[in-house]
XYZ file of C-alpha atoms in Angstrom:
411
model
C 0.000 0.000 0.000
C 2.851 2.968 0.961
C 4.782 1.885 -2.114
C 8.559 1.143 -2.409
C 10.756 3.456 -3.471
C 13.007 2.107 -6.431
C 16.062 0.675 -5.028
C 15.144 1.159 -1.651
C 14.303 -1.600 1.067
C 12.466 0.500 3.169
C 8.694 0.822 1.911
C 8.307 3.885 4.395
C 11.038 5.767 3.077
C 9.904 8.782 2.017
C 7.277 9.036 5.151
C 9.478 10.071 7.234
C 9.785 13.368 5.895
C 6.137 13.982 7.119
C 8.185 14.342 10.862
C 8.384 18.103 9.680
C 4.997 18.607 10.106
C 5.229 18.637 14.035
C 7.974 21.100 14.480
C 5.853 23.381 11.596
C 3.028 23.267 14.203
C 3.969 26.160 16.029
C 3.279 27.439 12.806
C -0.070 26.585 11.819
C -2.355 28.303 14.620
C -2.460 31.782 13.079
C -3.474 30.418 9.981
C -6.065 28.017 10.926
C -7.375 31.142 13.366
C -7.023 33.931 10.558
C -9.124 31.594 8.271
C -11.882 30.387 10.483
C -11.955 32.936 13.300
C -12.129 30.354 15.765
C -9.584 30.948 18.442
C -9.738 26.970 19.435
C -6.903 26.341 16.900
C -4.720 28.227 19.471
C -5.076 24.517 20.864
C -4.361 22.972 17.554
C -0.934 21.037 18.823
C -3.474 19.146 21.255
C -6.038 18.673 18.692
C -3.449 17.125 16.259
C -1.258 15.392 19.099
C -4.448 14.071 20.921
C -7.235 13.531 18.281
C -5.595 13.577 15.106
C -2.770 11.254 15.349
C -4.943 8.640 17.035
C -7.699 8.718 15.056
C -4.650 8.048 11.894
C -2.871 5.180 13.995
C -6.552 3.178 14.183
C -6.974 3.785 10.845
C -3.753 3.097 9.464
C -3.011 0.479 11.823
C 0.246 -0.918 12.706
C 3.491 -1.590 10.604
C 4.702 -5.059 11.425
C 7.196 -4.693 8.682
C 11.142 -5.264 9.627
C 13.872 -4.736 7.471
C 15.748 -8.210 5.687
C 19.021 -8.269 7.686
C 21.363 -7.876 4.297
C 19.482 -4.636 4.209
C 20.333 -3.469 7.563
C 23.395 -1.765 6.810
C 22.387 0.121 3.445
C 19.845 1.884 5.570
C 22.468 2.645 8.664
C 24.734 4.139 6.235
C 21.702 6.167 3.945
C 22.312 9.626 4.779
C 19.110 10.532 3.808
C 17.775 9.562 7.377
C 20.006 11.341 9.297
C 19.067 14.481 7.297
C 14.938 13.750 8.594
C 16.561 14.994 11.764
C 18.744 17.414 11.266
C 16.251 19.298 8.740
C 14.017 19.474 12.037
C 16.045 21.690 14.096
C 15.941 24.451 12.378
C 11.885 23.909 11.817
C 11.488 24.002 15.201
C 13.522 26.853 15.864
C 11.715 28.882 12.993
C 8.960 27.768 15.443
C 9.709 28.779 18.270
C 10.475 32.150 17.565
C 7.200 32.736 15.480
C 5.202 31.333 18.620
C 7.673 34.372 21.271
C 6.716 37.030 18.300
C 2.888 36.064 18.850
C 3.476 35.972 22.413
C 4.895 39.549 22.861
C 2.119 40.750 20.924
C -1.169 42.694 22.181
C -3.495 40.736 20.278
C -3.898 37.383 21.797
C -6.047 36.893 24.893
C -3.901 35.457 27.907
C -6.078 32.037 26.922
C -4.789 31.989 23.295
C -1.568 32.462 24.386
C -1.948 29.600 27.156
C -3.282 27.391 24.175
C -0.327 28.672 21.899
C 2.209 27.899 24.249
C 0.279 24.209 24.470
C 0.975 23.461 21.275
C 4.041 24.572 21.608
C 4.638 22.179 24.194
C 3.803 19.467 22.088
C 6.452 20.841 19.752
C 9.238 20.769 22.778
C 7.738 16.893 22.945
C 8.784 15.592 19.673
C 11.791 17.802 19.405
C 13.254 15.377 22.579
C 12.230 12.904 20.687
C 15.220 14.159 18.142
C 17.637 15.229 20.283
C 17.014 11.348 21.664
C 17.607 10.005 18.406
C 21.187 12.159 17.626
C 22.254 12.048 21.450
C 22.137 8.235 20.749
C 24.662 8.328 17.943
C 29.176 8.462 18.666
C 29.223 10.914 15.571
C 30.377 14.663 17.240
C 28.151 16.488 15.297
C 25.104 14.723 15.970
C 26.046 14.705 19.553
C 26.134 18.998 19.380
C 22.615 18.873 17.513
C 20.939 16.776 20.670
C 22.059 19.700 22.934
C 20.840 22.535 20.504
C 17.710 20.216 20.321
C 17.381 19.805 23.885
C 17.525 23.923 23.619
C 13.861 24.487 23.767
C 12.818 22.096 26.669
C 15.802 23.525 29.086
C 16.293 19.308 29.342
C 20.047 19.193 28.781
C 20.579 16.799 31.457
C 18.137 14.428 29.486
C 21.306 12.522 27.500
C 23.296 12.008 30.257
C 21.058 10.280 32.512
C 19.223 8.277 29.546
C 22.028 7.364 28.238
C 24.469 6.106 31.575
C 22.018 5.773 33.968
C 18.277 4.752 32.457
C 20.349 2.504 29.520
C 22.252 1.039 32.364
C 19.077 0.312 34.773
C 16.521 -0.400 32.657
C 14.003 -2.377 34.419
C 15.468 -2.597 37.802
C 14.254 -0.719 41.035
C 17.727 1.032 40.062
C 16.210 3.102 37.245
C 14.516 6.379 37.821
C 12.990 6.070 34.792
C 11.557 2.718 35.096
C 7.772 3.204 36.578
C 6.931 0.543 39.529
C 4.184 -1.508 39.494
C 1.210 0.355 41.537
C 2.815 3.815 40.525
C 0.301 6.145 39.367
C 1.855 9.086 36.596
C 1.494 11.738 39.016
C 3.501 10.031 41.424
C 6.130 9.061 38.779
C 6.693 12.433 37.473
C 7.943 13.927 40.167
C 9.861 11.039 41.427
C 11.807 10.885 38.229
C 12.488 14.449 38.002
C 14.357 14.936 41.004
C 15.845 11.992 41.177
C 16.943 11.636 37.244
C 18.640 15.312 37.397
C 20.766 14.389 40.678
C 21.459 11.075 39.151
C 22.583 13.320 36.096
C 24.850 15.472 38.021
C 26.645 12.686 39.533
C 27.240 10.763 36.597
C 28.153 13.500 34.877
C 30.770 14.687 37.871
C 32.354 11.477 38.291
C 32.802 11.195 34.328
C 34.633 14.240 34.835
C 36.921 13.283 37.931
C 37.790 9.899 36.071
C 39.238 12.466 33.459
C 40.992 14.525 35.710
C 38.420 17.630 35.425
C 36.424 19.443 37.932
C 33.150 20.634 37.419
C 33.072 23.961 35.997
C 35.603 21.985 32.962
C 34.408 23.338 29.405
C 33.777 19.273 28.601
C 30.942 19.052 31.073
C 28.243 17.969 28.951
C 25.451 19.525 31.358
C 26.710 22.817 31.406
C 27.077 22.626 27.797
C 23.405 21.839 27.088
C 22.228 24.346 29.719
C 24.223 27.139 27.817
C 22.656 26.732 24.966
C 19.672 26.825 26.684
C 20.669 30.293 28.745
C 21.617 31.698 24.971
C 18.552 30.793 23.081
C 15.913 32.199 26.628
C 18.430 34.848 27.157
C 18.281 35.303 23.381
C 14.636 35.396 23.000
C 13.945 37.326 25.839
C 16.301 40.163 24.653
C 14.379 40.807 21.430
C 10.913 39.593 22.848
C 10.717 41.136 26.159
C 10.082 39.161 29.523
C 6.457 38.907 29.027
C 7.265 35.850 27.180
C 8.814 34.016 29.965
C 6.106 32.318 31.373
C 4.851 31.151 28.268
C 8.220 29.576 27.513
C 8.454 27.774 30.718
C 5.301 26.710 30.232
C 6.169 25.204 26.608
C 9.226 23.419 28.693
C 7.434 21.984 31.301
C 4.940 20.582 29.007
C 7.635 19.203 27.162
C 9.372 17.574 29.507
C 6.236 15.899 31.392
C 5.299 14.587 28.076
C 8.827 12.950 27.626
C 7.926 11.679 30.644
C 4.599 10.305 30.291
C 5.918 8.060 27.587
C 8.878 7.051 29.604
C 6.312 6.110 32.418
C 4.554 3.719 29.521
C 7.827 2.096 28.032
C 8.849 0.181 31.210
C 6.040 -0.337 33.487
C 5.862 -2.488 36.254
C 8.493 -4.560 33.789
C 11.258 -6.005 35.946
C 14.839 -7.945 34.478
C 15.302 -11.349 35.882
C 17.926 -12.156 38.660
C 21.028 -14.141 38.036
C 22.050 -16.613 40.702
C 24.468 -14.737 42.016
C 22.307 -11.988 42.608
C 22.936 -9.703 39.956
C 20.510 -8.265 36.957
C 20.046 -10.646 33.954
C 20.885 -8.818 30.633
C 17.704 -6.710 29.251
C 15.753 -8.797 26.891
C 13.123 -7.643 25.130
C 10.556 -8.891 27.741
C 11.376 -5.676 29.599
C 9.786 -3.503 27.447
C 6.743 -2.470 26.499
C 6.331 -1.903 22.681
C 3.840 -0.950 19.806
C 3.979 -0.514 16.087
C 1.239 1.945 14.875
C 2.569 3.556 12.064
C 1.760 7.303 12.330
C 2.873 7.771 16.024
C 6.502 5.756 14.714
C 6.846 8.432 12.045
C 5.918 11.471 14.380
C 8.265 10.555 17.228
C 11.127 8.552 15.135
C 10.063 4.790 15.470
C 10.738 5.057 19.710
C 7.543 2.418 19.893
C 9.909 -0.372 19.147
C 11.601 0.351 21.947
C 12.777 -3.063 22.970
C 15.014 -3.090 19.863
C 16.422 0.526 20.838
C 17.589 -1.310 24.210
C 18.787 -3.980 22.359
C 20.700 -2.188 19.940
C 20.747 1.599 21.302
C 23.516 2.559 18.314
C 20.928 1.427 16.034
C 19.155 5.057 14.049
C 15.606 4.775 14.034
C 15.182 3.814 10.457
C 16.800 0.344 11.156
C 14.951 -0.594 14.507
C 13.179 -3.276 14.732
C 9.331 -4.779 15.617
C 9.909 -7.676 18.539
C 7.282 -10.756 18.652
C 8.756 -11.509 21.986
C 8.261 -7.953 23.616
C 5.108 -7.304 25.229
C 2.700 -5.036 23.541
C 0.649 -2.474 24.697
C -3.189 -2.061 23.162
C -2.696 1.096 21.338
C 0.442 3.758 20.850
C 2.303 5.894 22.998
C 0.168 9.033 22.247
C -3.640 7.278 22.927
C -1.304 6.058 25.844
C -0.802 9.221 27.440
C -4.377 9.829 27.495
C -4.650 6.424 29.281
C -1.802 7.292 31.807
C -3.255 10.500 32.991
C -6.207 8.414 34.485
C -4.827 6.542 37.265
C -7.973 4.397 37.673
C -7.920 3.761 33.724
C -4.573 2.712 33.633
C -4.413 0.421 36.136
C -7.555 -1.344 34.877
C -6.018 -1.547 31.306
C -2.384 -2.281 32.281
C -2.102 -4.332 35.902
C -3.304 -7.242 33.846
C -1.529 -6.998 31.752
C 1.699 -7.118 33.712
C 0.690 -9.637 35.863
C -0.374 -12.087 32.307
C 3.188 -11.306 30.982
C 4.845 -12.591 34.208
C 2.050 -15.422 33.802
C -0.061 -14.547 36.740
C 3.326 -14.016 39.071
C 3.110 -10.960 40.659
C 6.545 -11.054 42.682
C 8.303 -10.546 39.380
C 7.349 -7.436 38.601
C 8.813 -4.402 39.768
C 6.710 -3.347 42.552
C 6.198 0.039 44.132
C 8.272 -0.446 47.204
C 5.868 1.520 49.441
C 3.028 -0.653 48.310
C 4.900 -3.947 47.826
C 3.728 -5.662 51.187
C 0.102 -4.328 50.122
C 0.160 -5.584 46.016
C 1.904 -9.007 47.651
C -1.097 -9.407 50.005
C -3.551 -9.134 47.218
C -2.185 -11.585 45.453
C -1.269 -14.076 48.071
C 1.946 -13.287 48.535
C 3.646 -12.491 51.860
C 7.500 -12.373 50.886
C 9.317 -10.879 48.636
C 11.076 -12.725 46.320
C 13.869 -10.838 46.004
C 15.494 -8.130 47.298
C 15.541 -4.034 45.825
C 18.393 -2.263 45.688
C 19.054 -0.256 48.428
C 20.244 2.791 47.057
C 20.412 2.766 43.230
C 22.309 6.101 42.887
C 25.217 4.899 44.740
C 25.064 1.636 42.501
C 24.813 3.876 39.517
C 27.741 5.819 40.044
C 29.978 2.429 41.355
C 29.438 0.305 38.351
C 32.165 0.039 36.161
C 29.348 0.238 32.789
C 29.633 3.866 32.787
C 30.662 5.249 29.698
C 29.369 7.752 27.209
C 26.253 5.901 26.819
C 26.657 4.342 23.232
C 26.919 1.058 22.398
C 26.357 -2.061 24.520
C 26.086 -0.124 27.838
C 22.310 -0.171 26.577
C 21.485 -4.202 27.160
């Protein structure tokens, strides 16, 4: 049905282009307001993030499709892919800076700005997304593009914990960004966010020590990213004035909890098996939740087959890979979200499903550890079967895995 492209493998080739439209969102509410005079497309990220793109992945359906392995590394080498991301930077900037000029101005209500700065929240969403995708890759350049990516959301920590702590952790009581069992999203989100950006700092200071640098060093990979960040606000607020401030926080926060939301989704209530001697099994792809739907993959660069990307994190997004063996949830990331921010909905859609993967087995999950003793009861259980890690920061920043977060560091 999408049609191969002549001596291409990939049958979704030339989709991926259609990523651009979510960066050129920030562009679209004046126009759909100027031509309608309705000020609800003020909203229009949420509309298109929350309604549109859900309504496409039912009707589209899922992909199912993986690549032939003798085709694996044409597409790893096909520069066309890695220009899908890089052409979206400087949408998004282009963006950004329309959305502060409409901000500044007199003519929007402070609720049309509030719904502006929504969808440019949405915007800040997918554009971690990207900076995901390049902060994944040993290439310099595309290392430098994740921070000016990571720009917008004021999330420049994001690659250093993902990639040496989260990659590390996966699915252990270890990982901050590994949701327990019994955790509701509003519990979560905070959790992570405090804990992921003093998890970040560490890593990032003993990185530097084991090279002989303190922190203030010009190679500290946080301040880097949060420069960029100071430039662009500091930027924007210079020719904007400071009435724009709130509305860019606001766009970054959104951002960021978004991020979140899906990282809540990926790994929940998953926990890696035990070796005998006590230490984690390698991550299979039983530790992650995954889905295929097609239009959410192209929007947010294939991240629903995530098992793969833990797998294989040097692996670009064009190459990764759809796992039979991976649990899967009932409907994408996106419809997810919705899903997540219902604690009563979530748990009625998802607790059975974690306790049929681990085939009715509730100690091997990864329980909430405040409500461990009270899940176990309900289910029978009065001990647990294993022990959590007492204090997974201090195991973090001890384990000899720490590196710059490529490669196998991910499994």
């Amino acid at each position: 049905m999408l049609g191969k492209p002549s001596g291409s493998p990939d049958p979704k080739r030339h989709l991926w282009v259609l990523g651009f439209i979510a960066p050129a969102i920030a562009l679209l509410p004046s126009q759909l307001v100027l031509r309608t005079g309705s000020p609800v497309f003020w909203w229009s990220g949420l509309i298109i993030v929350f309604v549109v793109i859900p309504v496409l992945d039912w009707v589209v359906g899922e992909d199912g499709s993986n690549l032939r392995e003798e085709d694996y590394s044409l597409l790893a080498s096909d520069r066309y892919y890695r220009w899908c991301s890089y052409l979206f930077l400087p949408v998004q900037l282009i963006g950004l800076v329309v959305a502060c000029a409409m901000w500044s101005g007199h003519e929007l209500s402070v609720v049309d700005k509030l719904g502006l700065a929504a969808t440019v929240g949405f915007l800040c969403f997918i554009s971690i997304n990207a900076a995901h995708e390049l902060g994944h890759r040993v290439e310099s350049l595309e290392r430098w593009l994740s921070k000016i990516a990571l720009a917008q959301s004021g999330y420049g920590h994001f690659t250093v914990e993902h990639n040496r702590g989260h990659h590390v952790w996966v699915a252990t009581p270890g990982d901050h960004s590994s949701a327990y069992y019994g955790e509701s999203l509003w519990e979560f989100l905070p959790r992570y966010l405090v804990s992921a950006f003093r998890s970040a700092i560490e890593l990032e200071r003993v990185r530097l020590r084991r090279k002989g640098q303190g922190w203030w060093s010009i190679h500290n990979q946080i301040l880097q990213a949060w420069s960029m960040t100071a430039v662009l606000f500091g930027g924007l607020l210079a020719v904007f004035g400071w009435g724009i401030l709130p509305y860019l926080l606001l766009q970054a926060v959104l951002g960021m909890a978004l991020l979140k939301t899906i990282g809540y989704i990926e790994h929940y209530g998953l926990l890696r098996e035990r070796k005998a001697n006590g230490t984690w099994a390698r991550f299979s792809p039983r530790d992650s939740w995954d889905c295929d739907w097609l239009v959410t993959n192209i929007f947010i660069f294939n991240v629903q087959r995530h098992s793969d990307h833990h797998m294989n994190p040097g692996r670009r997004y064009q190459t990764l890979r759809s796992s039979e063996n991976a649990p899967h949830l009932p409907a994408g990331y996106i419809t997810m979200i919705l899903c997540a921010a219902i604690p009563p909905l979530w748990r009625r859609v998802m607790d059975p499903r974690v306790l049929a993967h681990y085939e009715g087995d509730i100690t091997k999950a990864n329980l909430h550890p405040r409500k461990r003793a009270k899940i176990l009861a309900a289910h029978g259980h009065s001990e647990p079967n294993h022990a959590e890690l007492s204090n997974p920061v201090d195991h973090q920043i001890s384990s000899d895995l720490h590196s710059d977060g490529v490669g196998p560091i991910g499994r």
